[in-house]
PDB file of C-alpha atoms in Angstrom:
ATOM      1  CA  MET W   1     137.868 147.259 104.725  1.00  0.00           C
ATOM      2  CA  ARG W   2     138.083 143.868 106.311  1.00  0.00           C
ATOM      3  CA  ASN W   3     133.935 143.845 106.134  1.00  0.00           C
ATOM      4  CA  THR W   4     134.235 144.974 102.519  1.00  0.00           C
ATOM      5  CA  VAL W   5     136.496 142.096 101.596  1.00  0.00           C
ATOM      6  CA  TRP W   6     134.406 139.701 103.676  1.00  0.00           C
ATOM      7  CA  SER W   7     131.286 140.652 101.969  1.00  0.00           C
ATOM      8  CA  ARG W   8     132.981 140.532  98.355  1.00  0.00           C
ATOM      9  CA  SER W   9     134.146 136.946  99.467  1.00  0.00           C
ATOM     10  CA  ALA W  10     130.627 135.924 100.272  1.00  0.00           C
ATOM     11  CA  VAL W  11     129.254 137.382  96.930  1.00  0.00           C
ATOM     12  CA  VAL W  12     131.994 135.368  94.885  1.00  0.00           C
ATOM     13  CA  GLY W  13     131.343 132.171  97.016  1.00  0.00           C
ATOM     14  CA  ALA W  14     127.301 132.505  96.313  1.00  0.00           C
ATOM     15  CA  ALA W  15     127.847 132.863  92.797  1.00  0.00           C
ATOM     16  CA  VAL W  16     130.362 129.811  92.515  1.00  0.00           C
ATOM     17  CA  LEU W  17     127.351 127.931  94.295  1.00  0.00           C
ATOM     18  CA  VAL W  18     124.683 129.185  92.395  1.00  0.00           C
ATOM     19  CA  ALA W  19     126.431 129.002  88.611  1.00  0.00           C
ATOM     20  CA  PRO W  20     126.095 125.270  88.203  1.00  0.00           C
ATOM     21  CA  ALA W  21     122.253 125.549  88.784  1.00  0.00           C
ATOM     22  CA  LEU W  22     121.800 128.460  86.582  1.00  0.00           C
ATOM     23  CA  ALA W  23     123.925 126.985  83.774  1.00  0.00           C
ATOM     24  CA  GLN W  24     122.278 123.677  83.689  1.00  0.00           C
ATOM     25  CA  GLU W  25     124.698 122.373  81.730  1.00  0.00           C
ATOM     26  CA  PRO W  26     123.648 118.937  79.600  1.00  0.00           C
ATOM     27  CA  PHE W  27     125.603 115.852  80.753  1.00  0.00           C
ATOM     28  CA  GLN W  28     126.550 112.600  79.155  1.00  0.00           C
ATOM     29  CA  TRP W  29     127.625 110.376  81.820  1.00  0.00           C
ATOM     30  CA  GLU W  30     126.416 109.292  85.318  1.00  0.00           C
ATOM     31  CA  ILE W  31     128.419 107.127  87.737  1.00  0.00           C
ATOM     32  CA  GLY W  32     127.411 106.262  91.166  1.00  0.00           C
ATOM     33  CA  GLY W  33     128.056 104.067  94.399  1.00  0.00           C
ATOM     34  CA  ALA W  34     125.640 102.381  97.050  1.00  0.00           C
ATOM     35  CA  PHE W  35     126.094 100.761 100.302  1.00  0.00           C
ATOM     36  CA  SER W  36     122.807  99.096 101.512  1.00  0.00           C
ATOM     37  CA  GLN W  37     122.421  96.464 104.368  1.00  0.00           C
ATOM     38  CA  SER W  38     119.455  94.137 104.789  1.00  0.00           C
ATOM     39  CA  GLU W  39     118.186  91.743 107.519  1.00  0.00           C
ATOM     40  CA  PHE W  40     115.825  88.789 106.838  1.00  0.00           C
ATOM     41  CA  SER W  41     114.783  86.587 109.646  1.00  0.00           C
ATOM     42  CA  ARG W  42     111.948  83.644 110.018  1.00  0.00           C
ATOM     43  CA  THR W  43     111.014  82.269 113.487  1.00  0.00           C
ATOM     44  CA  ASP W  44     108.704  79.047 113.587  1.00  0.00           C
ATOM     45  CA  ASN W  45     107.376  77.928 116.872  1.00  0.00           C
ATOM     46  CA  GLN W  46     105.119  75.261 116.642  1.00  0.00           C
ATOM     47  CA  VAL W  47     103.274  73.141 119.414  1.00  0.00           C
ATOM     48  CA  PHE W  48     101.981  69.484 118.848  1.00  0.00           C
ATOM     49  CA  ASP W  49      99.606  67.459 120.207  1.00  0.00           C
ATOM     50  CA  PRO W  50     101.591  64.438 121.824  1.00  0.00           C
ATOM     51  CA  ALA W  51      99.011  62.092 120.169  1.00  0.00           C
ATOM     52  CA  PHE W  52     100.488  62.662 116.756  1.00  0.00           C
ATOM     53  CA  GLY W  53     103.866  61.251 117.768  1.00  0.00           C
ATOM     54  CA  PHE W  54     106.073  64.206 116.662  1.00  0.00           C
ATOM     55  CA  GLY W  55     107.092  65.384 119.986  1.00  0.00           C
ATOM     56  CA  THR W  56     105.416  68.382 121.875  1.00  0.00           C
ATOM     57  CA  PHE W  57     107.373  71.544 120.156  1.00  0.00           C
ATOM     58  CA  LEU W  58     109.631  72.489 117.353  1.00  0.00           C
ATOM     59  CA  PHE W  59     111.361  75.818 117.176  1.00  0.00           C
ATOM     60  CA  THR W  60     113.555  77.016 114.234  1.00  0.00           C
ATOM     61  CA  GLU W  61     114.899  80.359 113.437  1.00  0.00           C
ATOM     62  CA  SER W  62     116.922  81.136 110.344  1.00  0.00           C
ATOM     63  CA  THR W  63     118.515  84.670 109.478  1.00  0.00           C
ATOM     64  CA  VAL W  64     120.351  86.139 106.524  1.00  0.00           C
ATOM     65  CA  ASP W  65     122.208  89.512 107.131  1.00  0.00           C
ATOM     66  CA  THR W  66     123.601  91.233 103.886  1.00  0.00           C
ATOM     67  CA  ASP W  67     126.068  94.135 103.280  1.00  0.00           C
ATOM     68  CA  ARG W  68     125.939  94.835  99.482  1.00  0.00           C
ATOM     69  CA  PHE W  69     128.393  97.335  97.691  1.00  0.00           C
ATOM     70  CA  ARG W  70     127.576  98.440  94.128  1.00  0.00           C
ATOM     71  CA  LEU W  71     129.125 100.691  91.589  1.00  0.00           C
ATOM     72  CA  ASP W  72     127.475 101.660  88.202  1.00  0.00           C
ATOM     73  CA  ALA W  73     127.657 103.871  85.311  1.00  0.00           C
ATOM     74  CA  THR W  74     125.841 104.929  82.453  1.00  0.00           C
ATOM     75  CA  TRP W  75     126.917 106.580  79.106  1.00  0.00           C
ATOM     76  CA  PHE W  76     124.198 108.567  77.138  1.00  0.00           C
ATOM     77  CA  PHE W  77     124.585 108.609  73.117  1.00  0.00           C
ATOM     78  CA  GLU W  78     123.802 112.344  73.173  1.00  0.00           C
ATOM     79  CA  PRO W  79     124.193 114.952  75.833  1.00  0.00           C
ATOM     80  CA  VAL W  80     121.173 115.011  78.190  1.00  0.00           C
ATOM     81  CA  GLU W  81     119.167 118.167  78.642  1.00  0.00           C
ATOM     82  CA  SER W  82     118.317 118.614  82.301  1.00  0.00           C
ATOM     83  CA  ASN W  83     115.922 121.615  82.035  1.00  0.00           C
ATOM     84  CA  ARG W  84     112.681 119.918  81.195  1.00  0.00           C
ATOM     85  CA  GLY W  85     111.658 118.920  84.919  1.00  0.00           C
ATOM     86  CA  PRO W  86     113.106 117.253  87.751  1.00  0.00           C
ATOM     87  CA  LEU W  87     116.655 116.457  87.572  1.00  0.00           C
ATOM     88  CA  GLU W  88     116.149 112.722  88.740  1.00  0.00           C
ATOM     89  CA  ARG W  89     113.961 112.327  85.697  1.00  0.00           C
ATOM     90  CA  ALA W  90     116.258 114.078  83.171  1.00  0.00           C
ATOM     91  CA  ALA W  91     117.069 111.150  80.938  1.00  0.00           C
ATOM     92  CA  PHE W  92     113.432 109.794  80.807  1.00  0.00           C
ATOM     93  CA  LEU W  93     112.131 113.384  79.906  1.00  0.00           C
ATOM     94  CA  ASP W  94     114.865 113.950  77.550  1.00  0.00           C
ATOM     95  CA  ARG W  95     113.956 110.652  76.020  1.00  0.00           C
ATOM     96  CA  ALA W  96     117.741 109.809  75.827  1.00  0.00           C
ATOM     97  CA  SER W  97     119.464 106.288  74.618  1.00  0.00           C
ATOM     98  CA  SER W  98     122.332 104.900  76.964  1.00  0.00           C
ATOM     99  CA  ILE W  99     124.490 102.107  77.573  1.00  0.00           C
ATOM    100  CA  SER W 100     125.038 101.070  81.358  1.00  0.00           C
ATOM    101  CA  ALA W 101     127.019  98.536  83.672  1.00  0.00           C
ATOM    102  CA  PHE W 102     126.966  97.689  87.240  1.00  0.00           C
ATOM    103  CA  ALA W 103     129.202  95.607  89.418  1.00  0.00           C
ATOM    104  CA  LEU W 104     127.702  94.507  92.847  1.00  0.00           C
ATOM    105  CA  ARG W 105     129.154  92.442  95.843  1.00  0.00           C
ATOM    106  CA  SER W 106     127.182  91.001  98.458  1.00  0.00           C
ATOM    107  CA  GLU W 107     128.481  89.783 101.755  1.00  0.00           C
ATOM    108  CA  LEU W 108     125.994  87.327 103.568  1.00  0.00           C
ATOM    109  CA  THR W 109     125.976  85.814 107.129  1.00  0.00           C
ATOM    110  CA  ALA W 110     123.381  83.118 107.489  1.00  0.00           C
ATOM    111  CA  SER W 111     122.399  81.009 110.657  1.00  0.00           C
ATOM    112  CA  ALA W 112     119.926  78.384 111.600  1.00  0.00           C
ATOM    113  CA  ILE W 113     118.807  77.238 114.855  1.00  0.00           C
ATOM    114  CA  GLN W 114     116.651  74.056 115.589  1.00  0.00           C
ATOM    115  CA  LEU W 115     115.150  73.083 118.844  1.00  0.00           C
ATOM    116  CA  SER W 116     112.752  70.236 119.310  1.00  0.00           C
ATOM    117  CA  ASP W 117     112.198  67.242 121.763  1.00  0.00           C
ATOM    118  CA  ALA W 118     111.763  64.754 118.748  1.00  0.00           C
ATOM    119  CA  LEU W 119     114.073  65.935 116.147  1.00  0.00           C
ATOM    120  CA  PRO W 120     117.928  66.606 116.370  1.00  0.00           C
ATOM    121  CA  SER W 121     118.894  70.163 117.682  1.00  0.00           C
ATOM    122  CA  PHE W 122     121.481  72.166 116.003  1.00  0.00           C
ATOM    123  CA  SER W 123     122.928  75.642 115.680  1.00  0.00           C
ATOM    124  CA  GLU W 124     124.912  76.657 112.293  1.00  0.00           C
ATOM    125  CA  GLN W 125     126.189  79.774 110.906  1.00  0.00           C
ATOM    126  CA  ALA W 126     127.696  80.220 107.286  1.00  0.00           C
ATOM    127  CA  GLU W 127     129.483  83.442 105.666  1.00  0.00           C
ATOM    128  CA  LEU W 128     129.146  83.718 101.912  1.00  0.00           C
ATOM    129  CA  ALA W 129     129.999  86.174  99.256  1.00  0.00           C
ATOM    130  CA  GLU W 130     128.281  86.765  95.895  1.00  0.00           C
ATOM    131  CA  ASN W 131     129.411  88.909  92.822  1.00  0.00           C
ATOM    132  CA  SER W 132     127.391  90.276  90.226  1.00  0.00           C
ATOM    133  CA  LEU W 133     127.855  91.970  86.770  1.00  0.00           C
ATOM    134  CA  GLY W 134     125.757  93.253  84.463  1.00  0.00           C
ATOM    135  CA  PHE W 135     125.135  95.625  81.361  1.00  0.00           C
ATOM    136  CA  GLY W 136     122.196  97.044  79.851  1.00  0.00           C
ATOM    137  CA  PHE W 137     121.034  99.455  77.046  1.00  0.00           C
ATOM    138  CA  ARG W 138     118.075 101.658  76.259  1.00  0.00           C
ATOM    139  CA  TYR W 139     117.464 102.594  72.948  1.00  0.00           C
ATOM    140  CA  VAL W 140     114.909 105.596  71.954  1.00  0.00           C
ATOM    141  CA  LEU W 141     113.714 105.122  68.180  1.00  0.00           C
ATOM    142  CA  PRO W 142     114.567 108.280  65.895  1.00  0.00           C
ATOM    143  CA  ASP W 143     110.555 108.976  66.050  1.00  0.00           C
ATOM    144  CA  ASP W 144     111.112 109.806  69.749  1.00  0.00           C
ATOM    145  CA  THR W 145     107.901 107.615  70.569  1.00  0.00           C
ATOM    146  CA  TRP W 146     109.014 104.026  70.949  1.00  0.00           C
ATOM    147  CA  PHE W 147     111.971 102.580  72.919  1.00  0.00           C
ATOM    148  CA  ILE W 148     113.330  99.264  73.543  1.00  0.00           C
ATOM    149  CA  GLU W 149     115.499  98.061  76.316  1.00  0.00           C
ATOM    150  CA  ALA W 150     117.558  95.017  77.365  1.00  0.00           C
ATOM    151  CA  SER W 151     119.978  93.749  80.012  1.00  0.00           C
ATOM    152  CA  VAL W 152     122.090  90.705  80.992  1.00  0.00           C
ATOM    153  CA  SER W 153     123.912  90.092  84.373  1.00  0.00           C
ATOM    154  CA  ARG W 154     125.581  87.260  86.168  1.00  0.00           C
ATOM    155  CA  ARG W 155     125.628  86.544  89.725  1.00  0.00           C
ATOM    156  CA  ASP W 156     128.366  84.084  91.278  1.00  0.00           C
ATOM    157  CA  THR W 157     128.702  82.605  94.733  1.00  0.00           C
ATOM    158  CA  GLU W 158     132.345  82.134  96.077  1.00  0.00           C
ATOM    159  CA  SER W 159     133.302  78.710  97.173  1.00  0.00           C
ATOM    160  CA  ILE W 160     130.146  77.197  95.864  1.00  0.00           C
ATOM    161  CA  PRO W 161     131.066  75.796  92.282  1.00  0.00           C
ATOM    162  CA  GLY W 162     128.107  75.590  89.934  1.00  0.00           C
ATOM    163  CA  ASN W 163     126.055  78.070  91.585  1.00  0.00           C
ATOM    164  CA  ALA W 164     126.358  80.769  89.124  1.00  0.00           C
ATOM    165  CA  SER W 165     123.013  82.160  87.463  1.00  0.00           C
ATOM    166  CA  ASP W 166     122.087  84.465  84.725  1.00  0.00           C
ATOM    167  CA  GLN W 167     119.615  86.925  84.369  1.00  0.00           C
ATOM    168  CA  TYR W 168     118.089  88.301  81.105  1.00  0.00           C
ATOM    169  CA  ALA W 169     115.532  91.215  80.579  1.00  0.00           C
ATOM    170  CA  ILE W 170     114.078  92.717  77.365  1.00  0.00           C
ATOM    171  CA  ALA W 171     111.529  95.374  77.274  1.00  0.00           C
ATOM    172  CA  ALA W 172     109.578  97.712  74.390  1.00  0.00           C
ATOM    173  CA  GLY W 173     107.463 100.635  75.299  1.00  0.00           C
ATOM    174  CA  ARG W 174     106.091 103.942  74.101  1.00  0.00           C
ATOM    175  CA  TYR W 175     105.932 107.379  75.380  1.00  0.00           C
ATOM    176  CA  LEU W 176     102.213 108.486  75.628  1.00  0.00           C
ATOM    177  CA  GLY W 177     102.291 112.370  75.586  1.00  0.00           C
ATOM    178  CA  ASP W 178     105.442 114.254  76.844  1.00  0.00           C
ATOM    179  CA  ARG W 179     105.787 112.534  80.264  1.00  0.00           C
ATOM    180  CA  THR W 180     103.896 109.292  80.284  1.00  0.00           C
ATOM    181  CA  ALA W 181     105.263 105.952  79.196  1.00  0.00           C
ATOM    182  CA  VAL W 182     104.203 102.366  79.014  1.00  0.00           C
ATOM    183  CA  SER W 183     106.208  99.313  78.472  1.00  0.00           C
ATOM    184  CA  LEU W 184     106.190  95.452  78.672  1.00  0.00           C
ATOM    185  CA  ARG W 185     109.022  93.456  80.114  1.00  0.00           C
ATOM    186  CA  ILE W 186     110.131  89.874  80.195  1.00  0.00           C
ATOM    187  CA  ASP W 187     112.817  88.765  82.848  1.00  0.00           C
ATOM    188  CA  ARG W 188     114.334  85.515  82.782  1.00  0.00           C
ATOM    189  CA  SER W 189     116.670  83.778  85.538  1.00  0.00           C
ATOM    190  CA  GLU W 190     118.486  80.460  84.840  1.00  0.00           C
ATOM    191  CA  GLY W 191     121.124  78.562  85.792  1.00  0.00           C
ATOM    192  CA  GLY W 192     122.970  77.346  89.173  1.00  0.00           C
ATOM    193  CA  SER W 193     120.597  76.758  92.003  1.00  0.00           C
ATOM    194  CA  GLY W 194     120.127  80.396  92.920  1.00  0.00           C
ATOM    195  CA  SER W 195     121.087  82.772  95.666  1.00  0.00           C
ATOM    196  CA  ILE W 196     120.380  81.815  99.219  1.00  0.00           C
ATOM    197  CA  LEU W 197     119.041  85.423  99.498  1.00  0.00           C
ATOM    198  CA  PRO W 198     115.193  85.378 100.232  1.00  0.00           C
ATOM    199  CA  GLY W 199     113.094  85.827  97.141  1.00  0.00           C
ATOM    200  CA  THR W 200     115.833  84.836  94.718  1.00  0.00           C
ATOM    201  CA  SER W 201     116.072  81.451  92.836  1.00  0.00           C
ATOM    202  CA  GLY W 202     117.517  80.029  89.668  1.00  0.00           C
ATOM    203  CA  GLY W 203     115.048  79.276  86.791  1.00  0.00           C
ATOM    204  CA  GLN W 204     112.141  81.906  86.787  1.00  0.00           C
ATOM    205  CA  ASP W 205     110.189  84.090  84.581  1.00  0.00           C
ATOM    206  CA  ASN W 206     108.545  87.386  84.971  1.00  0.00           C
ATOM    207  CA  TYR W 207     106.049  89.064  82.769  1.00  0.00           C
ATOM    208  CA  SER W 208     105.562  92.888  83.649  1.00  0.00           C
ATOM    209  CA  LEU W 209     103.304  95.884  82.425  1.00  0.00           C
ATOM    210  CA  GLU W 210     105.019  99.187  83.603  1.00  0.00           C
ATOM    211  CA  ILE W 211     103.670 102.787  83.439  1.00  0.00           C
ATOM    212  CA  THR W 212     105.428 105.872  84.492  1.00  0.00           C
ATOM    213  CA  HIS W 213     104.053 109.277  84.519  1.00  0.00           C
ATOM    214  CA  ILE W 214     105.217 112.820  85.627  1.00  0.00           C
ATOM    215  CA  GLY W 215     102.927 115.622  86.167  1.00  0.00           C
ATOM    216  CA  ASP W 216     102.563 119.286  87.546  1.00  0.00           C
ATOM    217  CA  LEU W 217     100.897 120.158  90.943  1.00  0.00           C
ATOM    218  CA  TRP W 218     100.959 123.822  92.114  1.00  0.00           C
ATOM    219  CA  GLY W 219     103.698 126.539  91.539  1.00  0.00           C
ATOM    220  CA  ASP W 220     106.927 124.620  91.091  1.00  0.00           C
ATOM    221  CA  TRP W 221     105.939 121.273  92.675  1.00  0.00           C
ATOM    222  CA  GLN W 222     105.683 118.270  90.456  1.00  0.00           C
ATOM    223  CA  TYR W 223     105.160 114.508  90.761  1.00  0.00           C
ATOM    224  CA  ALA W 224     105.639 111.053  89.220  1.00  0.00           C
ATOM    225  CA  VAL W 225     104.120 107.828  89.601  1.00  0.00           C
ATOM    226  CA  ASP W 226     105.725 104.432  88.735  1.00  0.00           C
ATOM    227  CA  SER W 227     103.673 101.397  88.515  1.00  0.00           C
ATOM    228  CA  SER W 228     104.125  97.714  87.417  1.00  0.00           C
ATOM    229  CA  LEU W 229     101.990  94.579  87.408  1.00  0.00           C
ATOM    230  CA  THR W 230     104.114  91.304  87.403  1.00  0.00           C
ATOM    231  CA  GLU W 231     102.962  87.769  86.636  1.00  0.00           C
ATOM    232  CA  SER W 232     105.573  85.465  88.021  1.00  0.00           C
ATOM    233  CA  ASP W 233     106.677  81.531  88.164  1.00  0.00           C
ATOM    234  CA  GLN W 234     108.685  82.460  91.104  1.00  0.00           C
ATOM    235  CA  ASP W 235     108.185  80.367  94.286  1.00  0.00           C
ATOM    236  CA  PHE W 236     105.734  81.570  96.838  1.00  0.00           C
ATOM    237  CA  VAL W 237     104.714  84.611  94.289  1.00  0.00           C
ATOM    238  CA  ASP W 238     102.171  84.272  91.400  1.00  0.00           C
ATOM    239  CA  LEU W 239     101.181  88.170  90.855  1.00  0.00           C
ATOM    240  CA  ARG W 240     102.907  91.172  92.465  1.00  0.00           C
ATOM    241  CA  PHE W 241     101.702  94.906  91.908  1.00  0.00           C
ATOM    242  CA  ASP W 242     104.256  97.948  92.558  1.00  0.00           C
ATOM    243  CA  VAL W 243     103.720 101.257  92.783  1.00  0.00           C
ATOM    244  CA  SER W 244     105.591 104.326  94.023  1.00  0.00           C
ATOM    245  CA  GLY W 245     104.867 108.030  94.229  1.00  0.00           C
ATOM    246  CA  THR W 246     107.313 111.066  94.399  1.00  0.00           C
ATOM    247  CA  LEU W 247     107.029 114.489  95.202  1.00  0.00           C
ATOM    248  CA  TYR W 248     109.263 117.220  93.671  1.00  0.00           C
ATOM    249  CA  PRO W 249     109.116 120.725  95.507  1.00  0.00           C
ATOM    250  CA  SER W 250     111.936 121.696  93.322  1.00  0.00           C
ATOM    251  CA  ARG W 251     113.811 120.336  90.478  1.00  0.00           C
ATOM    252  CA  TYR W 252     116.686 119.583  92.920  1.00  0.00           C
ATOM    253  CA  LEU W 253     114.729 117.608  95.570  1.00  0.00           C
ATOM    254  CA  GLY W 254     112.495 114.507  95.481  1.00  0.00           C
ATOM    255  CA  PHE W 255     111.052 112.172  98.131  1.00  0.00           C
ATOM    256  CA  GLY W 256     108.316 109.657  98.326  1.00  0.00           C
ATOM    257  CA  ALA W 257     107.009 106.415  99.357  1.00  0.00           C
ATOM    258  CA  GLN W 258     106.403 102.816  97.601  1.00  0.00           C
ATOM    259  CA  ALA W 259     104.427  99.970  98.168  1.00  0.00           C
ATOM    260  CA  SER W 260     104.385  96.127  96.735  1.00  0.00           C
ATOM    261  CA  VAL W 261     102.085  93.440  97.125  1.00  0.00           C
ATOM    262  CA  SER W 262     102.784  89.990  96.207  1.00  0.00           C
ATOM    263  CA  ALA W 263     100.332  86.967  96.482  1.00  0.00           C
ATOM    264  CA  GLU W 264     100.107  83.260  95.848  1.00  0.00           C
ATOM    265  CA  ASP W 265      96.560  82.435  94.647  1.00  0.00           C
ATOM    266  CA  PHE W 266      95.645  85.452  97.126  1.00  0.00           C
ATOM    267  CA  THR W 267      96.148  82.938 100.204  1.00  0.00           C
ATOM    268  CA  ASP W 268      99.887  83.954 101.436  1.00  0.00           C
ATOM    269  CA  GLN W 269     100.493  87.446 100.952  1.00  0.00           C
ATOM    270  CA  SER W 270     103.361  89.665 101.594  1.00  0.00           C
ATOM    271  CA  LYS W 271     103.403  93.645 101.413  1.00  0.00           C
ATOM    272  CA  ARG W 272     106.503  95.704 100.938  1.00  0.00           C
ATOM    273  CA  TYR W 273     106.754  99.349 101.876  1.00  0.00           C
ATOM    274  CA  GLY W 274     109.464 101.901 101.568  1.00  0.00           C
ATOM    275  CA  ALA W 275     110.425 105.528 101.921  1.00  0.00           C
ATOM    276  CA  PHE W 276     112.862 107.400  99.727  1.00  0.00           C
ATOM    277  CA  GLY W 277     114.516 110.601  99.120  1.00  0.00           C
ATOM    278  CA  ARG W 278     117.132 112.160  96.637  1.00  0.00           C
ATOM    279  CA  TRP W 279     118.686 115.664  96.725  1.00  0.00           C
ATOM    280  CA  PHE W 280     120.938 117.151  94.167  1.00  0.00           C
ATOM    281  CA  VAL W 281     123.449 119.521  95.689  1.00  0.00           C
ATOM    282  CA  ASN W 282     123.857 121.196  92.398  1.00  0.00           C
ATOM    283  CA  ASP W 283     123.383 119.964  88.851  1.00  0.00           C
ATOM    284  CA  ALA W 284     126.276 117.347  88.974  1.00  0.00           C
ATOM    285  CA  TRP W 285     126.130 115.682  92.576  1.00  0.00           C
ATOM    286  CA  SER W 286     123.396 114.016  94.375  1.00  0.00           C
ATOM    287  CA  VAL W 287     122.942 112.131  97.596  1.00  0.00           C
ATOM    288  CA  SER W 288     119.734 109.466  98.027  1.00  0.00           C
ATOM    289  CA  ALA W 289     118.598 107.332 100.866  1.00  0.00           C
ATOM    290  CA  ARG W 290     115.979 104.254 101.021  1.00  0.00           C
ATOM    291  CA  TYR W 291     114.245 102.349 103.552  1.00  0.00           C
ATOM    292  CA  GLU W 292     112.147  99.373 102.962  1.00  0.00           C
ATOM    293  CA  TRP W 293     110.379  96.585 105.035  1.00  0.00           C
ATOM    294  CA  THR W 294     108.055  93.669 104.537  1.00  0.00           C
ATOM    295  CA  ASP W 295     105.055  92.464 106.459  1.00  0.00           C
ATOM    296  CA  PHE W 296     104.021  88.819 105.917  1.00  0.00           C
ATOM    297  CA  GLU W 297     100.772  87.394 106.408  1.00  0.00           C
ATOM    298  CA  GLY W 298      98.574  84.478 105.299  1.00  0.00           C
ATOM    299  CA  SER W 299      98.550  80.877 105.729  1.00  0.00           C
ATOM    300  CA  PHE W 300     102.102  80.455 107.200  1.00  0.00           C
ATOM    301  CA  GLY W 301     100.919  79.457 110.436  1.00  0.00           C
ATOM    302  CA  ASP W 302     100.144  81.058 114.023  1.00  0.00           C
ATOM    303  CA  GLY W 303     103.552  80.307 115.305  1.00  0.00           C
ATOM    304  CA  VAL W 304     105.468  81.820 112.342  1.00  0.00           C
ATOM    305  CA  ASP W 305     107.220  85.402 112.726  1.00  0.00           C
ATOM    306  CA  ILE W 306     108.892  86.752 109.368  1.00  0.00           C
ATOM    307  CA  ASP W 307     110.697  90.112 109.468  1.00  0.00           C
ATOM    308  CA  ASP W 308     112.445  91.571 106.357  1.00  0.00           C
ATOM    309  CA  ASP W 309     114.032  95.052 106.169  1.00  0.00           C
ATOM    310  CA  ALA W 310     116.792  97.043 104.287  1.00  0.00           C
ATOM    311  CA  CYS W 311     118.310 100.336 103.772  1.00  0.00           C
ATOM    312  CA  GLU W 312     120.845 102.068 101.212  1.00  0.00           C
ATOM    313  CA  LEU W 313     122.791 105.202 100.727  1.00  0.00           C
ATOM    314  CA  ARG W 314     123.613 106.402  97.581  1.00  0.00           C
ATOM    315  CA  VAL W 315     125.944 108.954  95.840  1.00  0.00           C
ATOM    316  CA  ASP W 316     125.972 109.871  92.248  1.00  0.00           C
ATOM    317  CA  TYR W 317     127.867 112.388  89.904  1.00  0.00           C
ATOM    318  CA  ARG W 318     126.899 113.663  86.376  1.00  0.00           C
ATOM    319  CA  PHE W 319     129.305 115.095  83.835  1.00  0.00           C
TER     320      PHE W 319
END
């Protein structure tokens, strides 16, 4: 009798777990939260000929360690069907229009050291916090072919008056076939003196061509390719190419890699790589992780060593 009860309980439990997957209910909200950490460091160890009169050596080291906490939410104009392909790409495949918002807090610890036999030596450390708030929308025109996107956000550094900066973006694109889209995007950042985070500064424009494609492989396996080419007036970056590839062995699991190459007149180059994955526990809940690192090379000098890496954990819920 006890074995029968346990057997029935197991069947009921399995049915409860499987039922959401079989139902494939549409969703109209997606909310999520993420925690990420990044570490940036630059070490410059230069040796000079005493004949130049600048001393014999100069050693500098600067680091920025950042913890980020993010909350975001997206509301779709109409319920999104999730049975067209990978769950991660449901909104894209269903050509859904949406409104989104996010809040981000970044806590930074920055330090700098200088040692020299000709210049003053020092060691300093500072702790700062940045708060960001943003909104965006995506609208697919009634013909289900053309779409427009726009977003606006503000970043403010606590305890530094006048350091707030605003970011704006607008994009227009078109679906080519069922699972391919091409868009043009313009990003603008202005105001304040910018963040102390590496690679972020106030007053810059980016112009991007973006392409997304989802295709079939074998059996239930699918793949996605996201790529973009960006022209920028950002310091140290004139041109950037980004590409990522994702494999989906099932609708509930996706994993892949990404690469980004930035160049200034093709002399100084930085290459950023990443690996990521997302698993839907069921149609509603998902967990994801990402790790990225950067490789710098070019004319920085033989004594320069730069390291930059970041990791992120996310949880999302749809309903």
